[in-house]
Amino acid sequence: MIARLQYGTTAKVFHWLIVGLLVVQYLIGWLMPDIHRGQEPGAGMTAHISLGISILILIVLRFIWRLTHPVSLESTLQPWQRLSSALVHWTLYVLVLATTLSGWLFASFRGWTVSFFDLFPLPMLAADNAAAGKAIDGWHQVAEWTLLVFVGLHVLAALVHIFVYRDRVMQRMLPG
Ligand code: HEM
Ligand code: HEM
């Protein structure tokens, strides 16, 4: 498959849509009330789970799109920059997957019935299992914080390209 030189509109829409949804998702995650034993999910948790599963579907679609529409790296990059940017980009895909799946698994082990934005029931990944829930307690937080660290590195790299190297890397992900 021949790699394109630029990201197409679909890749850019996927990128910025997921960025926007992740911002909302972190805000809901931190603002929603803490959960207690035996508690059923309230409006905040229902929104968090519904949005999280939407992000999971979008990242899988985006990944498939990326594999079928390869884009070559910016030609001016040094070998270490090519390697580090590829590593960070693939890690971001993996971490979004890990964050969504760990959250979904945790919610499933609680035995919750959750509807997608109060529209239709969502399938759960496993049956009610308190011991398994305890075993994976904390995985979601680890995944969500690791994702935040890699997003921070990624945004820092984008800022360095804009203000220090002053090259066209940021331009590649902007409209037009
Ligand atoms: C990339 C997407 C997601 C992000 C960024 C995210 C982020 C967060 C955040 C920030 C919290 C608060 C935890 C804390 O106080 O540190 C949280 C909690 C939670 N999230 Fe998510 N979440 C995502 C996807 C999901 C999904 C898909 C589900 C379920 C289907 C889910 C289920 C939960 C549950 C059950 C909690 C409360 C228990 C816990 O704190 O581990 N999350 N999430
Ligand atoms: C303000 C925040 C962000 C900025 C300024 C930004 C900027 C960019 C830029 C300029 C590129 C293209 C790099 C290149 O030349 O190849 C890119 C690619 C990418 N970004 Fe972001 N990004 C941001 C947030 C995020 C977030 C939150 C994620 C988390 C999922 C993310 C995931 C990715 C991935 C996976 C790629 C590689 C695309 C591919 O080749 O498949 N970005 N980003």
Tab-separated table of N, CA and C in Angstrom, residues 36-155:
chain	number	residue	atom	x	y	z
A	36	HIS	N	-20.102	3.729	45.409
A	36	HIS	CA	-20.018	2.965	46.660
A	36	HIS	C	-20.562	1.564	46.419
A	37	ARG	N	-20.188	0.652	47.321
A	37	ARG	CA	-20.612	-0.742	47.217
A	37	ARG	C	-22.135	-0.858	47.037
A	38	GLY	N	-22.550	-1.670	46.089
A	38	GLY	CA	-23.972	-1.944	45.889
A	38	GLY	C	-24.735	-0.816	45.188
A	39	GLN	N	-24.008	0.238	44.807
A	39	GLN	CA	-24.683	1.388	44.195
A	39	GLN	C	-24.882	1.170	42.695
A	40	GLU	N	-26.053	1.571	42.177
A	40	GLU	CA	-26.307	1.481	40.732
A	40	GLU	C	-25.787	2.753	40.064
A	41	PRO	N	-25.373	2.683	38.786
A	41	PRO	CA	-24.830	3.885	38.139
A	41	PRO	C	-25.860	5.005	37.999
A	42	GLY	N	-25.468	6.237	38.348
A	42	GLY	CA	-26.354	7.394	38.203
A	42	GLY	C	-26.170	8.031	36.826
A	43	ALA	N	-26.696	9.259	36.674
A	43	ALA	CA	-26.657	9.927	35.364
A	43	ALA	C	-25.215	10.182	34.906
A	44	GLY	N	-24.348	10.616	35.844
A	44	GLY	CA	-22.955	10.908	35.490
A	44	GLY	C	-22.232	9.666	34.993
A	45	MET	N	-22.374	8.561	35.732
A	45	MET	CA	-21.700	7.318	35.351
A	45	MET	C	-22.260	6.779	34.023
A	46	THR	N	-23.594	6.903	33.836
A	46	THR	CA	-24.196	6.434	32.578
A	46	THR	C	-23.611	7.219	31.399
A	47	ALA	N	-23.469	8.545	31.572
A	47	ALA	CA	-22.885	9.368	30.503
A	47	ALA	C	-21.423	8.965	30.278
A	48	HIS	N	-20.681	8.726	31.385
A	48	HIS	CA	-19.255	8.371	31.281
A	48	HIS	C	-19.079	7.047	30.529
A	49	ILE	N	-19.893	6.066	30.885
A	49	ILE	CA	-19.773	4.751	30.247
A	49	ILE	C	-20.201	4.838	28.764
A	50	SER	N	-21.299	5.554	28.500
A	50	SER	CA	-21.790	5.664	27.122
A	50	SER	C	-20.763	6.380	26.234
A	51	LEU	N	-20.223	7.487	26.759
A	51	LEU	CA	-19.221	8.235	25.985
A	51	LEU	C	-17.951	7.405	25.824
A	52	GLY	N	-17.564	6.676	26.888
A	52	GLY	CA	-16.355	5.843	26.842
A	52	GLY	C	-16.468	4.770	25.771
A	53	ILE	N	-17.642	4.152	25.673
A	53	ILE	CA	-17.806	3.101	24.661
A	53	ILE	C	-17.837	3.737	23.252
A	54	SER	N	-18.366	4.966	23.151
A	54	SER	CA	-18.318	5.671	21.853
A	54	SER	C	-16.857	5.927	21.464
A	55	ILE	N	-16.026	6.322	22.450
A	55	ILE	CA	-14.601	6.576	22.170
A	55	ILE	C	-13.919	5.272	21.739
A	56	LEU	N	-14.290	4.174	22.403
A	56	LEU	CA	-13.706	2.874	22.038
A	56	LEU	C	-14.029	2.539	20.577
A	57	ILE	N	-15.293	2.715	20.188
A	57	ILE	CA	-15.693	2.400	18.802
A	57	ILE	C	-14.927	3.309	17.827
A	58	LEU	N	-14.823	4.607	18.181
A	58	LEU	CA	-14.138	5.554	17.282
A	58	LEU	C	-12.646	5.232	17.143
A	59	ILE	N	-11.998	4.815	18.249
A	59	ILE	CA	-10.547	4.568	18.168
A	59	ILE	C	-10.292	3.295	17.344
A	60	VAL	N	-11.201	2.316	17.446
A	60	VAL	CA	-11.035	1.095	16.637
A	60	VAL	C	-11.210	1.452	15.151
A	61	LEU	N	-12.263	2.250	14.837
A	61	LEU	CA	-12.490	2.652	13.438
A	61	LEU	C	-11.294	3.459	12.924
A	62	ARG	N	-10.807	4.368	13.810
A	62	ARG	CA	-9.680	5.214	13.404
A	62	ARG	C	-8.433	4.370	13.141
A	63	PHE	N	-8.219	3.363	13.974
A	63	PHE	CA	-7.050	2.501	13.826
A	63	PHE	C	-7.133	1.716	12.503
A	64	ILE	N	-8.345	1.211	12.206
A	64	ILE	CA	-8.536	0.473	10.945
A	64	ILE	C	-8.278	1.426	9.766
A	65	TRP	N	-8.794	2.650	9.895
A	65	TRP	CA	-8.578	3.658	8.839
A	65	TRP	C	-7.082	3.921	8.650
A	66	ARG	N	-6.374	4.045	9.793
A	66	ARG	CA	-4.930	4.327	9.760
A	66	ARG	C	-4.162	3.193	9.059
A	67	LEU	N	-4.571	1.931	9.355
A	67	LEU	CA	-3.869	0.795	8.758
A	67	LEU	C	-4.123	0.716	7.256
A	68	THR	N	-5.338	1.100	6.860
A	68	THR	CA	-5.682	0.993	5.433
A	68	THR	C	-5.329	2.271	4.654
A	69	HIS	N	-4.990	3.355	5.366
A	69	HIS	CA	-4.604	4.619	4.714
A	69	HIS	C	-3.304	5.129	5.334
A	70	PRO	N	-2.179	4.422	5.099
A	70	PRO	CA	-0.926	4.837	5.750
A	70	PRO	C	-0.478	6.234	5.309
A	71	VAL	N	0.156	6.949	6.262
A	71	VAL	CA	0.669	8.299	5.974
A	71	VAL	C	2.158	8.297	6.312
A	72	SER	N	2.980	8.798	5.392
A	72	SER	CA	4.414	8.791	5.672
A	72	SER	C	4.740	9.906	6.663
A	73	LEU	N	5.825	9.704	7.428
A	73	LEU	CA	6.224	10.712	8.409
A	73	LEU	C	6.773	11.940	7.691
A	74	GLU	N	6.741	13.067	8.373
A	74	GLU	CA	7.284	14.313	7.821
A	74	GLU	C	8.746	14.071	7.398
A	75	SER	N	9.086	14.458	6.156
A	75	SER	CA	10.395	14.107	5.604
A	75	SER	C	11.565	14.804	6.304
A	76	THR	N	11.288	15.948	6.971
A	76	THR	CA	12.401	16.691	7.585
A	76	THR	C	12.830	16.130	8.946
A	77	LEU	N	12.111	15.111	9.454
A	77	LEU	CA	12.412	14.605	10.799
A	77	LEU	C	13.729	13.832	10.842
A	78	GLN	N	14.451	13.961	11.960
A	78	GLN	CA	15.668	13.174	12.210
A	78	GLN	C	15.243	11.736	12.531
A	79	PRO	N	16.168	10.757	12.356
A	79	PRO	CA	15.800	9.365	12.663
A	79	PRO	C	15.234	9.185	14.077
A	80	TRP	N	15.814	9.867	15.101
A	80	TRP	CA	15.307	9.682	16.484
A	80	TRP	C	13.906	10.269	16.622
A	81	GLN	N	13.617	11.325	15.846
A	81	GLN	CA	12.279	11.928	15.920
A	81	GLN	C	11.243	11.015	15.247
A	82	ARG	N	11.670	10.366	14.159
A	82	ARG	CA	10.757	9.429	13.467
A	82	ARG	C	10.385	8.295	14.408
A	83	LEU	N	11.437	7.761	15.070
A	83	LEU	CA	11.213	6.629	15.968
A	83	LEU	C	10.339	7.039	17.149
A	84	SER	N	10.668	8.176	17.788
A	84	SER	CA	9.910	8.557	18.982
A	84	SER	C	8.478	8.937	18.623
A	85	SER	N	8.261	9.600	17.473
A	85	SER	CA	6.880	9.985	17.150
A	85	SER	C	6.054	8.738	16.827
A	86	ALA	N	6.660	7.782	16.106
A	86	ALA	CA	5.916	6.547	15.803
A	86	ALA	C	5.571	5.817	17.101
A	87	LEU	N	6.564	5.755	18.019
A	87	LEU	CA	6.328	5.061	19.296
A	87	LEU	C	5.201	5.717	20.085
A	88	VAL	N	5.237	7.062	20.182
A	88	VAL	CA	4.202	7.767	20.963
A	88	VAL	C	2.835	7.593	20.300
A	89	HIS	N	2.776	7.706	18.963
A	89	HIS	CA	1.475	7.582	18.287
A	89	HIS	C	0.860	6.194	18.491
A	90	TRP	N	1.671	5.132	18.310
A	90	TRP	CA	1.108	3.774	18.487
A	90	TRP	C	0.725	3.556	19.948
A	91	THR	N	1.548	4.111	20.883
A	91	THR	CA	1.227	3.952	22.311
A	91	THR	C	-0.098	4.652	22.645
A	92	LEU	N	-0.348	5.803	22.008
A	92	LEU	CA	-1.617	6.512	22.269
A	92	LEU	C	-2.813	5.640	21.859
A	93	TYR	N	-2.707	4.977	20.704
A	93	TYR	CA	-3.802	4.079	20.291
A	93	TYR	C	-4.012	2.987	21.346
A	94	VAL	N	-2.898	2.366	21.775
A	94	VAL	CA	-2.983	1.261	22.743
A	94	VAL	C	-3.575	1.751	24.069
A	95	LEU	N	-3.153	2.951	24.514
A	95	LEU	CA	-3.613	3.458	25.813
A	95	LEU	C	-5.093	3.842	25.798
A	96	VAL	N	-5.587	4.369	24.670
A	96	VAL	CA	-7.028	4.670	24.611
A	96	VAL	C	-7.797	3.350	24.699
A	97	LEU	N	-7.292	2.329	23.987
A	97	LEU	CA	-7.928	0.999	24.068
A	97	LEU	C	-7.908	0.472	25.492
A	98	ALA	N	-6.729	0.561	26.151
A	98	ALA	CA	-6.586	0.027	27.514
A	98	ALA	C	-7.496	0.772	28.485
A	99	THR	N	-7.616	2.094	28.328
A	99	THR	CA	-8.449	2.882	29.258
A	99	THR	C	-9.923	2.508	29.092
A	100	THR	N	-10.376	2.426	27.846
A	100	THR	CA	-11.799	2.116	27.636
A	100	THR	C	-12.109	0.678	28.075
A	101	LEU	N	-11.232	-0.262	27.717
A	101	LEU	CA	-11.526	-1.669	28.048
A	101	LEU	C	-11.459	-1.922	29.554
A	102	SER	N	-10.487	-1.272	30.245
A	102	SER	CA	-10.399	-1.487	31.702
A	102	SER	C	-11.639	-0.922	32.400
A	103	GLY	N	-12.140	0.231	31.913
A	103	GLY	CA	-13.351	0.826	32.499
A	103	GLY	C	-14.563	-0.064	32.255
A	104	TRP	N	-14.661	-0.582	31.038
A	104	TRP	CA	-15.818	-1.418	30.671
A	104	TRP	C	-15.819	-2.721	31.481
A	105	LEU	N	-14.608	-3.278	31.654
A	105	LEU	CA	-14.474	-4.523	32.418
A	105	LEU	C	-14.844	-4.282	33.885
A	106	PHE	N	-14.372	-3.156	34.429
A	106	PHE	CA	-14.652	-2.825	35.828
A	106	PHE	C	-16.167	-2.667	36.039
A	107	ALA	N	-16.807	-1.943	35.094
A	107	ALA	CA	-18.268	-1.738	35.194
A	107	ALA	C	-18.993	-3.085	35.062
A	108	SER	N	-18.477	-3.974	34.201
A	108	SER	CA	-19.122	-5.276	33.986
A	108	SER	C	-19.057	-6.131	35.251
A	109	PHE	N	-17.873	-6.165	35.893
A	109	PHE	CA	-17.708	-6.994	37.096
A	109	PHE	C	-18.594	-6.506	38.248
A	110	ARG	N	-19.043	-5.249	38.187
A	110	ARG	CA	-19.953	-4.735	39.220
A	110	ARG	C	-21.371	-5.236	39.008
A	111	GLY	N	-21.619	-5.878	37.845
A	111	GLY	CA	-22.941	-6.431	37.561
A	111	GLY	C	-23.956	-5.360	37.187
A	112	TRP	N	-23.460	-4.199	36.735
A	112	TRP	CA	-24.376	-3.101	36.385
A	112	TRP	C	-25.123	-3.374	35.086
A	113	THR	N	-26.343	-2.812	35.013
A	113	THR	CA	-27.047	-2.747	33.738
A	113	THR	C	-27.022	-1.271	33.363
A	114	VAL	N	-26.401	-0.973	32.229
A	114	VAL	CA	-26.254	0.435	31.833
A	114	VAL	C	-26.866	0.613	30.453
A	115	SER	N	-27.613	1.727	30.268
A	115	SER	CA	-28.147	1.960	28.925
A	115	SER	C	-27.346	3.067	28.260
A	116	PHE	N	-27.209	2.961	26.939
A	116	PHE	CA	-26.427	3.904	26.153
A	116	PHE	C	-27.192	5.226	26.096
A	117	PHE	N	-26.728	6.222	26.848
A	117	PHE	CA	-27.409	7.522	26.965
A	117	PHE	C	-28.919	7.355	27.169
A	118	ASP	N	-29.298	6.372	27.993
A	118	ASP	CA	-30.706	6.087	28.311
A	118	ASP	C	-31.529	5.691	27.085
A	119	LEU	N	-30.857	5.171	26.038
A	119	LEU	CA	-31.579	4.827	24.806
A	119	LEU	C	-31.826	3.320	24.686
A	120	PHE	N	-30.753	2.518	24.852
A	120	PHE	CA	-30.873	1.057	24.764
A	120	PHE	C	-29.814	0.409	25.653
A	121	PRO	N	-30.079	-0.830	26.133
A	121	PRO	CA	-29.116	-1.433	27.057
A	121	PRO	C	-27.779	-1.746	26.376
A	122	LEU	N	-26.689	-1.501	27.138
A	122	LEU	CA	-25.347	-1.777	26.595
A	122	LEU	C	-24.946	-3.208	26.942
A	123	PRO	N	-24.278	-3.907	26.021
A	123	PRO	CA	-23.775	-5.235	26.380
A	123	PRO	C	-22.626	-5.088	27.377
A	124	MET	N	-22.539	-6.011	28.328
A	124	MET	CA	-21.425	-5.978	29.285
A	124	MET	C	-20.428	-7.080	28.916
A	125	LEU	N	-19.168	-6.899	29.340
A	125	LEU	CA	-18.112	-7.820	28.918
A	125	LEU	C	-18.064	-9.091	29.754
A	126	ALA	N	-18.640	-9.035	30.977
A	126	ALA	CA	-18.565	-10.194	31.875
A	126	ALA	C	-19.730	-10.118	32.855
A	127	ALA	N	-19.947	-11.209	33.573
A	127	ALA	CA	-21.030	-11.221	34.573
A	127	ALA	C	-20.526	-10.620	35.889
A	128	ASP	N	-21.470	-10.335	36.779
A	128	ASP	CA	-21.171	-9.811	38.117
A	128	ASP	C	-20.111	-10.692	38.799
A	129	ASN	N	-18.999	-10.102	39.241
A	129	ASN	CA	-17.931	-10.895	39.848
A	129	ASN	C	-17.104	-9.976	40.768
A	130	ALA	N	-17.490	-9.950	42.052
A	130	ALA	CA	-16.868	-9.013	42.994
A	130	ALA	C	-15.364	-9.273	43.128
A	131	ALA	N	-14.947	-10.566	43.138
A	131	ALA	CA	-13.522	-10.889	43.323
A	131	ALA	C	-12.715	-10.370	42.129
A	132	ALA	N	-13.232	-10.584	40.911
A	132	ALA	CA	-12.518	-10.109	39.712
A	132	ALA	C	-12.489	-8.585	39.701
A	133	GLY	N	-13.601	-7.959	40.145
A	133	GLY	CA	-13.665	-6.501	40.205
A	133	GLY	C	-12.591	-5.959	41.138
A	134	LYS	N	-12.409	-6.648	42.278
A	134	LYS	CA	-11.397	-6.214	43.257
A	134	LYS	C	-9.993	-6.377	42.655
A	135	ALA	N	-9.818	-7.494	41.903
A	135	ALA	CA	-8.496	-7.780	41.324
A	135	ALA	C	-8.085	-6.699	40.317
A	136	ILE	N	-9.056	-6.158	39.581
A	136	ILE	CA	-8.659	-5.155	38.567
A	136	ILE	C	-8.919	-3.718	39.042
A	137	ASP	N	-9.289	-3.578	40.326
A	137	ASP	CA	-9.527	-2.237	40.873
A	137	ASP	C	-8.242	-1.421	40.718
A	138	GLY	N	-8.346	-0.243	40.174
A	138	GLY	CA	-7.160	0.612	40.014
A	138	GLY	C	-6.583	0.569	38.610
A	139	TRP	N	-6.875	-0.475	37.821
A	139	TRP	CA	-6.314	-0.551	36.459
A	139	TRP	C	-6.781	0.629	35.605
A	140	HIS	N	-8.090	0.974	35.776
A	140	HIS	CA	-8.642	2.059	34.969
A	140	HIS	C	-7.927	3.381	35.279
A	141	GLN	N	-7.683	3.623	36.578
A	141	GLN	CA	-6.976	4.861	36.943
A	141	GLN	C	-5.553	4.868	36.377
A	142	VAL	N	-4.856	3.711	36.470
A	142	VAL	CA	-3.492	3.644	35.947
A	142	VAL	C	-3.520	3.949	34.446
A	143	ALA	N	-4.483	3.331	33.735
A	143	ALA	CA	-4.567	3.531	32.275
A	143	ALA	C	-4.870	4.987	31.954
A	144	GLU	N	-5.836	5.576	32.700
A	144	GLU	CA	-6.258	6.954	32.367
A	144	GLU	C	-5.124	7.947	32.661
A	145	TRP	N	-4.325	7.714	33.714
A	145	TRP	CA	-3.215	8.631	34.022
A	145	TRP	C	-2.044	8.428	33.065
A	146	THR	N	-1.784	7.168	32.685
A	146	THR	CA	-0.695	6.925	31.721
A	146	THR	C	-1.048	7.572	30.383
A	147	LEU	N	-2.335	7.454	29.996
A	147	LEU	CA	-2.782	8.097	28.749
A	147	LEU	C	-2.542	9.605	28.823
A	148	LEU	N	-2.845	10.179	29.986
A	148	LEU	CA	-2.681	11.630	30.152
A	148	LEU	C	-1.197	12.030	30.020
A	149	VAL	N	-0.293	11.192	30.564
A	149	VAL	CA	1.143	11.490	30.464
A	149	VAL	C	1.576	11.474	28.988
A	150	PHE	N	1.131	10.455	28.231
A	150	PHE	CA	1.524	10.359	26.817
A	150	PHE	C	0.889	11.481	25.987
A	151	VAL	N	-0.354	11.866	26.335
A	151	VAL	CA	-0.970	12.997	25.630
A	151	VAL	C	-0.136	14.253	25.907
A	152	GLY	N	0.324	14.394	27.161
A	152	GLY	CA	1.161	15.546	27.535
A	152	GLY	C	2.441	15.578	26.695
A	153	LEU	N	3.110	14.423	26.540
A	153	LEU	CA	4.339	14.357	25.741
A	153	LEU	C	4.060	14.728	24.291
A	154	HIS	N	2.919	14.195	23.786
A	154	HIS	CA	2.509	14.413	22.401
A	154	HIS	C	2.237	15.906	22.144
A	155	VAL	N	1.531	16.561	23.089
A	155	VAL	CA	1.203	17.982	22.925
A	155	VAL	C	2.485	18.815	23.060
